């Protein structure tokens, strides 16, 4: 015991970790990396164009598009946090990452998920006000209210995720420094520690999941009220228009929440599912929503459609 104590204490500041990729699928890493690279470029281009359009066009300076720009910015953070490291592992082999770098990646990964969930709830509230109280929309969603919502989203996400950094920094790491994954996530790092991680497991599972589940429930309540209002509208055209304005947000919400619930359930109950499937699914969950979100909004939102056509084909619209 006396011989191992100095090693344990010195391990509170571990050196380098090694990210392996997808164990068991090493021979396919080069091929797996190609679609991830393409998805990353689509996410980068789509969200950048969306942010550019919303910032340039005064007609898009509305609460709905402001929340959409927040979603695009958060998706860019999520993509750049994990995906470049992922395809560098697939193409160049296992990659080293410092403990500090691992903590930073872990923080921004989980922070982006918390932000996405909160933004989707804010967008659901925006649609609820727009459809259920159309005449009071501008008086309810004032600039001051939107500022408070934004500050609430940012501060809540930070307060939920930042404790994870301290929960990891308190742990001694005297076991292997090899992470069988393509990026650093809270429980994955904690499992490498040579100490009790029950607090990490409890906090890392219960608090974020409860937060996301509460967002999902409130989003569901918003859309239940929205649908009730829509089906009470006298005109069929008015019902179709109201449904179309919600269609893109419903699709994006399904893309975000469905894999999240599936991932949680498979981690808790899918013990017979191969680890390689868990890791690949986790990577798709990080890569695909940021790429699909701007496409969905571009296809289903007429204002954005019109501005994209005007931006890329200005001569044809003169």
Short mmCIF file of the C-alpha atoms (twelve columns), coordinates in Angstrom:
data_MODEL
# 
_entry.id   MODEL 
# 
loop_
_atom_site.group_PDB 
_atom_site.id 
_atom_site.type_symbol 
_atom_site.label_atom_id 
_atom_site.label_alt_id 
_atom_site.label_comp_id 
_atom_site.label_asym_id 
_atom_site.label_seq_id 
_atom_site.Cartn_x 
_atom_site.Cartn_y 
_atom_site.Cartn_z 
_atom_site.pdbx_PDB_model_num 
ATOM 1   C CA . UNK A 1   0.000   0.000  0.000   1 
ATOM 2   C CA . UNK A 2   2.791   2.417  0.840   1 
ATOM 3   C CA . UNK A 3   4.368   1.861  -2.564  1 
ATOM 4   C CA . UNK A 4   1.218   2.610  -4.564  1 
ATOM 5   C CA . UNK A 5   0.164   5.746  -2.664  1 
ATOM 6   C CA . UNK A 6   2.642   8.153  -4.341  1 
ATOM 7   C CA . UNK A 7   1.589   6.817  -7.745  1 
ATOM 8   C CA . UNK A 8   -2.083  7.364  -6.979  1 
ATOM 9   C CA . UNK A 9   -1.533  10.916 -5.796  1 
ATOM 10  C CA . UNK A 10  0.591   11.807 -8.810  1 
ATOM 11  C CA . UNK A 11  -2.157  10.462 -11.068 1 
ATOM 12  C CA . UNK A 12  -4.590  13.239 -10.205 1 
ATOM 13  C CA . UNK A 13  -2.944  15.085 -13.123 1 
ATOM 14  C CA . UNK A 14  -2.663  12.315 -15.735 1 
ATOM 15  C CA . UNK A 15  -0.715  12.856 -18.921 1 
ATOM 16  C CA . UNK A 16  -1.954  11.658 -22.275 1 
ATOM 17  C CA . UNK A 17  -4.979  9.553  -23.116 1 
ATOM 18  C CA . UNK A 18  -5.244  7.507  -26.307 1 
ATOM 19  C CA . UNK A 19  -8.468  7.449  -28.334 1 
ATOM 20  C CA . UNK A 20  -8.690  4.085  -30.139 1 
ATOM 21  C CA . UNK A 21  -11.652 4.579  -32.458 1 
ATOM 22  C CA . UNK A 22  -14.065 1.663  -32.886 1 
ATOM 23  C CA . UNK A 23  -12.455 -1.474 -31.401 1 
ATOM 24  C CA . UNK A 24  -13.074 -4.518 -33.597 1 
ATOM 25  C CA . UNK A 25  -13.604 -2.489 -36.771 1 
ATOM 26  C CA . UNK A 26  -10.027 -1.222 -37.252 1 
ATOM 27  C CA . UNK A 27  -9.811  -2.722 -40.759 1 
ATOM 28  C CA . UNK A 28  -12.807 -0.628 -41.832 1 
ATOM 29  C CA . UNK A 29  -11.713 2.656  -40.238 1 
ATOM 30  C CA . UNK A 30  -10.558 4.257  -43.514 1 
ATOM 31  C CA . UNK A 31  -13.897 3.514  -45.202 1 
ATOM 32  C CA . UNK A 32  -15.953 4.572  -42.179 1 
ATOM 33  C CA . UNK A 33  -14.049 7.877  -42.098 1 
ATOM 34  C CA . UNK A 34  -15.157 8.888  -45.614 1 
ATOM 35  C CA . UNK A 35  -18.901 9.327  -44.872 1 
ATOM 36  C CA . UNK A 36  -18.068 11.041 -41.580 1 
ATOM 37  C CA . UNK A 37  -15.900 13.547 -43.463 1 
ATOM 38  C CA . UNK A 38  -18.698 14.203 -45.996 1 
ATOM 39  C CA . UNK A 39  -21.284 14.576 -43.209 1 
ATOM 40  C CA . UNK A 40  -18.955 17.017 -41.425 1 
ATOM 41  C CA . UNK A 41  -18.585 19.171 -44.569 1 
ATOM 42  C CA . UNK A 42  -22.377 19.201 -45.058 1 
ATOM 43  C CA . UNK A 43  -22.901 20.251 -41.412 1 
ATOM 44  C CA . UNK A 44  -20.237 22.947 -41.701 1 
ATOM 45  C CA . UNK A 45  -21.619 24.375 -44.958 1 
ATOM 46  C CA . UNK A 46  -25.316 24.081 -44.054 1 
ATOM 47  C CA . UNK A 47  -25.113 25.710 -40.640 1 
ATOM 48  C CA . UNK A 48  -22.726 28.422 -41.874 1 
ATOM 49  C CA . UNK A 49  -25.121 29.335 -44.735 1 
ATOM 50  C CA . UNK A 50  -28.033 29.364 -42.287 1 
ATOM 51  C CA . UNK A 51  -26.201 31.727 -39.920 1 
ATOM 52  C CA . UNK A 52  -25.153 33.956 -42.833 1 
ATOM 53  C CA . UNK A 53  -28.709 34.216 -44.200 1 
ATOM 54  C CA . UNK A 54  -30.287 34.957 -40.829 1 
ATOM 55  C CA . UNK A 55  -27.696 37.622 -40.011 1 
ATOM 56  C CA . UNK A 56  -27.914 39.314 -43.431 1 
ATOM 57  C CA . UNK A 57  -31.665 39.259 -44.095 1 
ATOM 58  C CA . UNK A 58  -33.712 41.701 -42.012 1 
ATOM 59  C CA . UNK A 59  -36.907 39.792 -42.857 1 
ATOM 60  C CA . UNK A 60  -35.489 36.821 -40.908 1 
ATOM 61  C CA . UNK A 61  -34.854 38.884 -37.761 1 
ATOM 62  C CA . UNK A 62  -37.707 37.204 -35.915 1 
ATOM 63  C CA . UNK A 63  -37.723 35.109 -32.711 1 
ATOM 64  C CA . UNK A 64  -38.162 31.826 -34.617 1 
ATOM 65  C CA . UNK A 65  -35.108 32.454 -36.799 1 
ATOM 66  C CA . UNK A 66  -33.094 33.812 -33.869 1 
ATOM 67  C CA . UNK A 67  -33.587 30.494 -32.050 1 
ATOM 68  C CA . UNK A 68  -32.765 28.703 -35.306 1 
ATOM 69  C CA . UNK A 69  -29.476 30.628 -35.543 1 
ATOM 70  C CA . UNK A 70  -28.699 29.551 -31.960 1 
ATOM 71  C CA . UNK A 71  -29.348 25.934 -32.960 1 
ATOM 72  C CA . UNK A 72  -27.050 26.301 -35.988 1 
ATOM 73  C CA . UNK A 73  -24.266 27.827 -33.864 1 
ATOM 74  C CA . UNK A 74  -24.602 25.046 -31.271 1 
ATOM 75  C CA . UNK A 75  -24.506 22.402 -34.013 1 
ATOM 76  C CA . UNK A 76  -21.291 23.946 -35.342 1 
ATOM 77  C CA . UNK A 77  -19.758 23.701 -31.855 1 
ATOM 78  C CA . UNK A 78  -20.874 20.067 -31.585 1 
ATOM 79  C CA . UNK A 79  -19.509 19.151 -35.030 1 
ATOM 80  C CA . UNK A 80  -16.147 20.826 -34.495 1 
ATOM 81  C CA . UNK A 81  -15.784 19.371 -30.992 1 
ATOM 82  C CA . UNK A 82  -15.894 15.702 -32.016 1 
ATOM 83  C CA . UNK A 83  -16.056 14.963 -35.741 1 
ATOM 84  C CA . UNK A 84  -12.588 16.209 -36.923 1 
ATOM 85  C CA . UNK A 85  -10.922 14.094 -34.227 1 
ATOM 86  C CA . UNK A 86  -13.125 11.162 -35.242 1 
ATOM 87  C CA . UNK A 87  -12.119 11.016 -38.898 1 
ATOM 88  C CA . UNK A 88  -8.466  11.728 -38.013 1 
ATOM 89  C CA . UNK A 89  -8.587  8.561  -35.850 1 
ATOM 90  C CA . UNK A 90  -10.231 6.632  -38.696 1 
ATOM 91  C CA . UNK A 91  -7.597  7.759  -41.211 1 
ATOM 92  C CA . UNK A 92  -4.426  8.159  -39.125 1 
ATOM 93  C CA . UNK A 93  -4.927  5.585  -36.384 1 
ATOM 94  C CA . UNK A 94  -5.282  6.006  -32.580 1 
ATOM 95  C CA . UNK A 95  -4.791  9.617  -31.478 1 
ATOM 96  C CA . UNK A 96  -3.305  11.056 -28.294 1 
ATOM 97  C CA . UNK A 97  -5.179  13.704 -26.334 1 
ATOM 98  C CA . UNK A 98  -4.149  15.471 -23.141 1 
ATOM 99  C CA . UNK A 99  -6.239  15.220 -19.992 1 
ATOM 100 C CA . UNK A 100 -7.098  18.931 -20.305 1 
ATOM 101 C CA . UNK A 101 -8.005  18.463 -23.968 1 
ATOM 102 C CA . UNK A 102 -10.168 15.488 -23.021 1 
ATOM 103 C CA . UNK A 103 -12.013 17.540 -20.381 1 
ATOM 104 C CA . UNK A 104 -12.564 20.407 -22.836 1 
ATOM 105 C CA . UNK A 105 -13.913 18.026 -25.490 1 
ATOM 106 C CA . UNK A 106 -16.146 16.321 -22.924 1 
ATOM 107 C CA . UNK A 107 -17.504 19.654 -21.667 1 
ATOM 108 C CA . UNK A 108 -18.375 21.059 -25.103 1 
ATOM 109 C CA . UNK A 109 -19.856 17.731 -26.236 1 
ATOM 110 C CA . UNK A 110 -22.312 17.497 -23.328 1 
ATOM 111 C CA . UNK A 111 -22.832 21.284 -23.232 1 
ATOM 112 C CA . UNK A 112 -23.895 21.237 -26.906 1 
ATOM 113 C CA . UNK A 113 -26.430 18.468 -26.231 1 
ATOM 114 C CA . UNK A 114 -27.879 20.363 -23.269 1 
ATOM 115 C CA . UNK A 115 -28.028 23.548 -25.370 1 
ATOM 116 C CA . UNK A 116 -29.720 21.761 -28.295 1 
ATOM 117 C CA . UNK A 117 -32.401 20.348 -26.000 1 
ATOM 118 C CA . UNK A 118 -33.092 23.732 -24.398 1 
ATOM 119 C CA . UNK A 119 -33.164 25.522 -27.780 1 
ATOM 120 C CA . UNK A 120 -35.671 22.988 -29.164 1 
ATOM 121 C CA . UNK A 121 -37.875 23.661 -26.132 1 
ATOM 122 C CA . UNK A 122 -37.607 27.421 -26.738 1 
ATOM 123 C CA . UNK A 123 -38.548 26.894 -30.402 1 
ATOM 124 C CA . UNK A 124 -41.557 24.820 -29.337 1 
ATOM 125 C CA . UNK A 125 -42.618 27.670 -27.029 1 
ATOM 126 C CA . UNK A 126 -42.172 30.132 -29.905 1 
ATOM 127 C CA . UNK A 127 -44.461 28.026 -32.146 1 
ATOM 128 C CA . UNK A 128 -46.968 27.684 -29.284 1 
ATOM 129 C CA . UNK A 129 -47.221 31.468 -28.881 1 
ATOM 130 C CA . UNK A 130 -47.301 32.065 -32.665 1 
ATOM 131 C CA . UNK A 131 -50.183 29.613 -33.265 1 
ATOM 132 C CA . UNK A 132 -52.166 29.773 -30.023 1 
ATOM 133 C CA . UNK A 133 -51.800 33.563 -29.450 1 
ATOM 134 C CA . UNK A 134 -51.031 35.037 -32.905 1 
ATOM 135 C CA . UNK A 135 -52.332 38.519 -32.078 1 
ATOM 136 C CA . UNK A 136 -50.188 38.748 -28.937 1 
ATOM 137 C CA . UNK A 137 -47.040 37.186 -30.468 1 
ATOM 138 C CA . UNK A 138 -44.979 40.388 -30.609 1 
ATOM 139 C CA . UNK A 139 -46.093 41.534 -27.163 1 
ATOM 140 C CA . UNK A 140 -45.306 38.189 -25.510 1 
ATOM 141 C CA . UNK A 141 -41.991 37.465 -27.240 1 
ATOM 142 C CA . UNK A 142 -40.396 40.868 -26.786 1 
ATOM 143 C CA . UNK A 143 -36.657 41.450 -27.070 1 
ATOM 144 C CA . UNK A 144 -36.349 41.451 -23.267 1 
ATOM 145 C CA . UNK A 145 -38.152 38.090 -22.963 1 
ATOM 146 C CA . UNK A 146 -36.022 36.543 -25.711 1 
ATOM 147 C CA . UNK A 147 -32.853 37.819 -24.002 1 
ATOM 148 C CA . UNK A 148 -33.980 36.204 -20.729 1 
ATOM 149 C CA . UNK A 149 -34.747 32.926 -22.522 1 
ATOM 150 C CA . UNK A 150 -31.313 32.938 -24.181 1 
ATOM 151 C CA . UNK A 151 -29.530 33.688 -20.907 1 
ATOM 152 C CA . UNK A 152 -31.567 30.928 -19.240 1 
ATOM 153 C CA . UNK A 153 -30.582 28.417 -21.958 1 
ATOM 154 C CA . UNK A 154 -26.877 29.277 -21.737 1 
ATOM 155 C CA . UNK A 155 -26.672 29.413 -17.927 1 
ATOM 156 C CA . UNK A 156 -28.756 26.261 -17.366 1 
ATOM 157 C CA . UNK A 157 -26.660 24.223 -19.805 1 
ATOM 158 C CA . UNK A 158 -23.443 25.502 -18.220 1 
ATOM 159 C CA . UNK A 159 -24.624 24.770 -14.666 1 
ATOM 160 C CA . UNK A 160 -25.668 21.228 -15.597 1 
ATOM 161 C CA . UNK A 161 -22.456 20.229 -17.393 1 
ATOM 162 C CA . UNK A 162 -19.660 22.176 -15.646 1 
ATOM 163 C CA . UNK A 163 -19.797 20.021 -12.452 1 
ATOM 164 C CA . UNK A 164 -18.742 17.057 -14.610 1 
ATOM 165 C CA . UNK A 165 -15.324 18.708 -15.036 1 
ATOM 166 C CA . UNK A 166 -14.796 18.828 -11.254 1 
ATOM 167 C CA . UNK A 167 -16.161 15.302 -10.813 1 
ATOM 168 C CA . UNK A 168 -13.455 14.066 -13.214 1 
ATOM 169 C CA . UNK A 169 -10.629 16.271 -11.922 1 
ATOM 170 C CA . UNK A 170 -11.017 14.842 -8.396  1 
ATOM 171 C CA . UNK A 171 -10.375 11.267 -9.620  1 
ATOM 172 C CA . UNK A 172 -6.970  9.539  -9.559  1 
ATOM 173 C CA . UNK A 173 -6.036  7.760  -12.801 1 
ATOM 174 C CA . UNK A 174 -3.672  4.870  -12.202 1 
ATOM 175 C CA . UNK A 175 -5.081  2.362  -14.689 1 
ATOM 176 C CA . UNK A 176 -4.923  2.284  -18.449 1 
ATOM 177 C CA . UNK A 177 -5.131  5.601  -20.284 1 
ATOM 178 C CA . UNK A 178 -6.666  3.975  -23.386 1 
ATOM 179 C CA . UNK A 179 -10.206 5.128  -24.261 1 
ATOM 180 C CA . UNK A 180 -12.010 2.645  -26.564 1 
ATOM 181 C CA . UNK A 181 -13.939 5.420  -28.293 1 
ATOM 182 C CA . UNK A 182 -13.460 8.224  -30.818 1 
ATOM 183 C CA . UNK A 183 -14.028 11.070 -28.342 1 
ATOM 184 C CA . UNK A 184 -13.987 11.797 -24.609 1 
ATOM 185 C CA . UNK A 185 -17.273 11.603 -22.727 1 
ATOM 186 C CA . UNK A 186 -17.916 11.836 -19.010 1 
ATOM 187 C CA . UNK A 187 -18.516 8.225  -17.966 1 
ATOM 188 C CA . UNK A 188 -15.974 6.896  -20.470 1 
ATOM 189 C CA . UNK A 189 -13.220 8.930  -18.765 1 
ATOM 190 C CA . UNK A 190 -14.487 8.160  -15.253 1 
ATOM 191 C CA . UNK A 191 -14.299 4.400  -15.875 1 
ATOM 192 C CA . UNK A 192 -10.519 4.692  -16.286 1 
ATOM 193 C CA . UNK A 193 -10.131 5.973  -12.699 1 
ATOM 194 C CA . UNK A 194 -8.897  3.813  -9.823  1 
ATOM 195 C CA . UNK A 195 -11.483 5.149  -7.377  1 
ATOM 196 C CA . UNK A 196 -15.190 4.988  -6.646  1 
ATOM 197 C CA . UNK A 197 -17.100 6.674  -9.491  1 
ATOM 198 C CA . UNK A 198 -20.633 6.188  -8.155  1 
ATOM 199 C CA . UNK A 199 -21.117 9.997  -7.907  1 
ATOM 200 C CA . UNK A 200 -20.022 10.368 -11.542 1 
ATOM 201 C CA . UNK A 201 -22.427 7.624  -12.637 1 
ATOM 202 C CA . UNK A 202 -25.319 9.079  -10.640 1 
ATOM 203 C CA . UNK A 203 -24.746 12.678 -11.722 1 
ATOM 204 C CA . UNK A 204 -23.726 11.868 -15.309 1 
ATOM 205 C CA . UNK A 205 -26.841 9.781  -15.898 1 
ATOM 206 C CA . UNK A 206 -29.549 11.239 -13.667 1 
ATOM 207 C CA . UNK A 207 -29.113 15.013 -13.972 1 
ATOM 208 C CA . UNK A 208 -28.651 15.409 -17.776 1 
ATOM 209 C CA . UNK A 209 -31.250 12.714 -18.549 1 
ATOM 210 C CA . UNK A 210 -33.799 14.297 -16.192 1 
ATOM 211 C CA . UNK A 211 -33.124 17.678 -17.788 1 
ATOM 212 C CA . UNK A 212 -33.500 16.401 -21.352 1 
ATOM 213 C CA . UNK A 213 -36.597 14.384 -20.388 1 
ATOM 214 C CA . UNK A 214 -38.207 17.460 -18.822 1 
ATOM 215 C CA . UNK A 215 -37.458 19.399 -22.037 1 
ATOM 216 C CA . UNK A 216 -38.998 16.575 -24.077 1 
ATOM 217 C CA . UNK A 217 -42.141 16.480 -21.896 1 
ATOM 218 C CA . UNK A 218 -42.593 20.273 -22.071 1 
ATOM 219 C CA . UNK A 219 -42.040 20.179 -25.857 1 
ATOM 220 C CA . UNK A 220 -44.673 17.446 -26.091 1 
ATOM 221 C CA . UNK A 221 -47.114 19.519 -24.014 1 
ATOM 222 C CA . UNK A 222 -46.484 22.541 -26.282 1 
ATOM 223 C CA . UNK A 223 -47.271 20.535 -29.404 1 
ATOM 224 C CA . UNK A 224 -50.336 18.948 -27.850 1 
ATOM 225 C CA . UNK A 225 -51.712 22.450 -27.236 1 
ATOM 226 C CA . UNK A 226 -50.594 23.547 -30.707 1 
ATOM 227 C CA . UNK A 227 -52.364 20.610 -32.406 1 
ATOM 228 C CA . UNK A 228 -55.526 21.230 -30.407 1 
ATOM 229 C CA . UNK A 229 -55.529 24.859 -31.584 1 
ATOM 230 C CA . UNK A 230 -54.737 23.898 -35.202 1 
ATOM 231 C CA . UNK A 231 -57.602 21.407 -35.477 1 
ATOM 232 C CA . UNK A 232 -59.992 24.016 -34.080 1 
ATOM 233 C CA . UNK A 233 -59.145 26.463 -36.881 1 
ATOM 234 C CA . UNK A 234 -62.123 27.023 -39.217 1 
ATOM 235 C CA . UNK A 235 -60.195 27.092 -42.492 1 
ATOM 236 C CA . UNK A 236 -58.413 24.084 -44.030 1 
ATOM 237 C CA . UNK A 237 -55.804 26.399 -45.559 1 
ATOM 238 C CA . UNK A 238 -55.127 27.930 -42.152 1 
ATOM 239 C CA . UNK A 239 -54.686 24.441 -40.665 1 
ATOM 240 C CA . UNK A 240 -52.259 23.410 -43.411 1 
ATOM 241 C CA . UNK A 241 -50.258 26.622 -43.056 1 
ATOM 242 C CA . UNK A 242 -50.042 26.214 -39.273 1 
ATOM 243 C CA . UNK A 243 -48.962 22.560 -39.615 1 
ATOM 244 C CA . UNK A 244 -46.321 23.431 -42.217 1 
ATOM 245 C CA . UNK A 245 -44.750 26.056 -39.939 1 
ATOM 246 C CA . UNK A 246 -44.331 23.366 -37.254 1 
ATOM 247 C CA . UNK A 247 -43.246 20.555 -39.569 1 
ATOM 248 C CA . UNK A 248 -39.544 21.393 -39.686 1 
ATOM 249 C CA . UNK A 249 -39.282 21.807 -35.919 1 
ATOM 250 C CA . UNK A 250 -41.068 18.488 -35.293 1 
ATOM 251 C CA . UNK A 251 -38.647 16.701 -37.677 1 
ATOM 252 C CA . UNK A 252 -35.591 18.238 -35.991 1 
ATOM 253 C CA . UNK A 253 -36.954 17.364 -32.540 1 
ATOM 254 C CA . UNK A 254 -37.503 13.739 -33.604 1 
ATOM 255 C CA . UNK A 255 -33.969 13.540 -35.021 1 
ATOM 256 C CA . UNK A 256 -32.583 14.836 -31.725 1 
ATOM 257 C CA . UNK A 257 -34.720 13.052 -29.118 1 
ATOM 258 C CA . UNK A 258 -35.301 9.630  -30.743 1 
ATOM 259 C CA . UNK A 259 -31.592 8.629  -30.942 1 
ATOM 260 C CA . UNK A 260 -31.022 10.143 -27.470 1 
ATOM 261 C CA . UNK A 261 -33.702 7.939  -25.906 1 
ATOM 262 C CA . UNK A 262 -32.514 4.915  -27.895 1 
ATOM 263 C CA . UNK A 263 -28.905 5.524  -26.817 1 
ATOM 264 C CA . UNK A 264 -29.865 5.791  -23.135 1 
ATOM 265 C CA . UNK A 265 -31.975 2.616  -23.297 1 
ATOM 266 C CA . UNK A 266 -29.286 0.583  -25.079 1 
ATOM 267 C CA . UNK A 267 -26.627 1.721  -22.589 1 
ATOM 268 C CA . UNK A 268 -28.790 0.743  -19.641 1 
ATOM 269 C CA . UNK A 269 -30.446 -2.420 -20.967 1 
ATOM 270 C CA . UNK A 270 -28.681 -3.442 -24.200 1 
ATOM 271 C CA . UNK A 271 -25.855 -5.407 -22.589 1 
ATOM 272 C CA . UNK A 272 -25.845 -7.951 -25.447 1 
ATOM 273 C CA . UNK A 273 -25.338 -5.258 -28.096 1 
ATOM 274 C CA . UNK A 274 -21.689 -5.162 -29.307 1 
ATOM 275 C CA . UNK A 275 -19.551 -2.249 -28.103 1 
ATOM 276 C CA . UNK A 276 -18.681 -1.386 -31.721 1 
ATOM 277 C CA . UNK A 277 -22.398 -0.711 -32.388 1 
ATOM 278 C CA . UNK A 278 -22.624 1.578  -29.332 1 
ATOM 279 C CA . UNK A 279 -19.591 3.585  -30.475 1 
ATOM 280 C CA . UNK A 280 -20.687 3.849  -34.115 1 
ATOM 281 C CA . UNK A 281 -24.195 4.900  -33.067 1 
ATOM 282 C CA . UNK A 282 -22.733 7.496  -30.671 1 
ATOM 283 C CA . UNK A 283 -20.689 8.926  -33.549 1 
ATOM 284 C CA . UNK A 284 -23.675 9.037  -35.896 1 
ATOM 285 C CA . UNK A 285 -25.673 10.773 -33.168 1 
ATOM 286 C CA . UNK A 286 -22.980 13.469 -32.954 1 
ATOM 287 C CA . UNK A 287 -22.489 13.846 -36.717 1 
ATOM 288 C CA . UNK A 288 -25.894 13.474 -38.407 1 
ATOM 289 C CA . UNK A 289 -28.259 15.925 -36.609 1 
ATOM 290 C CA . UNK A 290 -25.986 18.966 -37.243 1 
ATOM 291 C CA . UNK A 291 -25.883 17.995 -40.934 1 
ATOM 292 C CA . UNK A 292 -29.633 17.332 -41.298 1 
ATOM 293 C CA . UNK A 293 -31.007 20.288 -39.306 1 
ATOM 294 C CA . UNK A 294 -30.144 23.039 -41.843 1 
ATOM 295 C CA . UNK A 295 -31.328 20.821 -44.723 1 
ATOM 296 C CA . UNK A 296 -34.696 20.213 -43.025 1 
ATOM 297 C CA . UNK A 297 -35.206 23.914 -42.315 1 
ATOM 298 C CA . UNK A 298 -34.057 24.797 -45.845 1 
ATOM 299 C CA . UNK A 299 -36.568 22.396 -47.400 1 
ATOM 300 C CA . UNK A 300 -39.548 23.009 -45.099 1 
ATOM 301 C CA . UNK A 301 -39.280 26.758 -44.340 1 
ATOM 302 C CA . UNK A 302 -40.343 28.898 -47.314 1 
ATOM 303 C CA . UNK A 303 -38.639 32.088 -46.089 1 
ATOM 304 C CA . UNK A 304 -35.283 30.291 -45.902 1 
ATOM 305 C CA . UNK A 305 -35.908 28.558 -49.247 1 
ATOM 306 C CA . UNK A 306 -36.511 31.893 -50.944 1 
ATOM 307 C CA . UNK A 307 -33.409 33.498 -49.412 1 
ATOM 308 C CA . UNK A 308 -31.176 30.542 -50.347 1 
ATOM 309 C CA . UNK A 309 -32.388 30.688 -53.957 1 
ATOM 310 C CA . UNK A 310 -31.790 34.459 -53.984 1 
ATOM 311 C CA . UNK A 311 -28.316 33.992 -52.485 1 
ATOM 312 C CA . UNK A 312 -27.091 31.321 -54.908 1 
ATOM 313 C CA . UNK A 313 -29.103 32.214 -58.035 1 
ATOM 314 C CA . UNK A 314 -29.456 36.018 -57.929 1 
ATOM 315 C CA . UNK A 315 -29.657 36.503 -61.718 1 
ATOM 316 C CA . UNK A 316 -32.563 34.076 -62.149 1 
ATOM 317 C CA . UNK A 317 -34.650 36.014 -59.633 1 
ATOM 318 C CA . UNK A 318 -34.291 39.463 -61.154 1 
# 
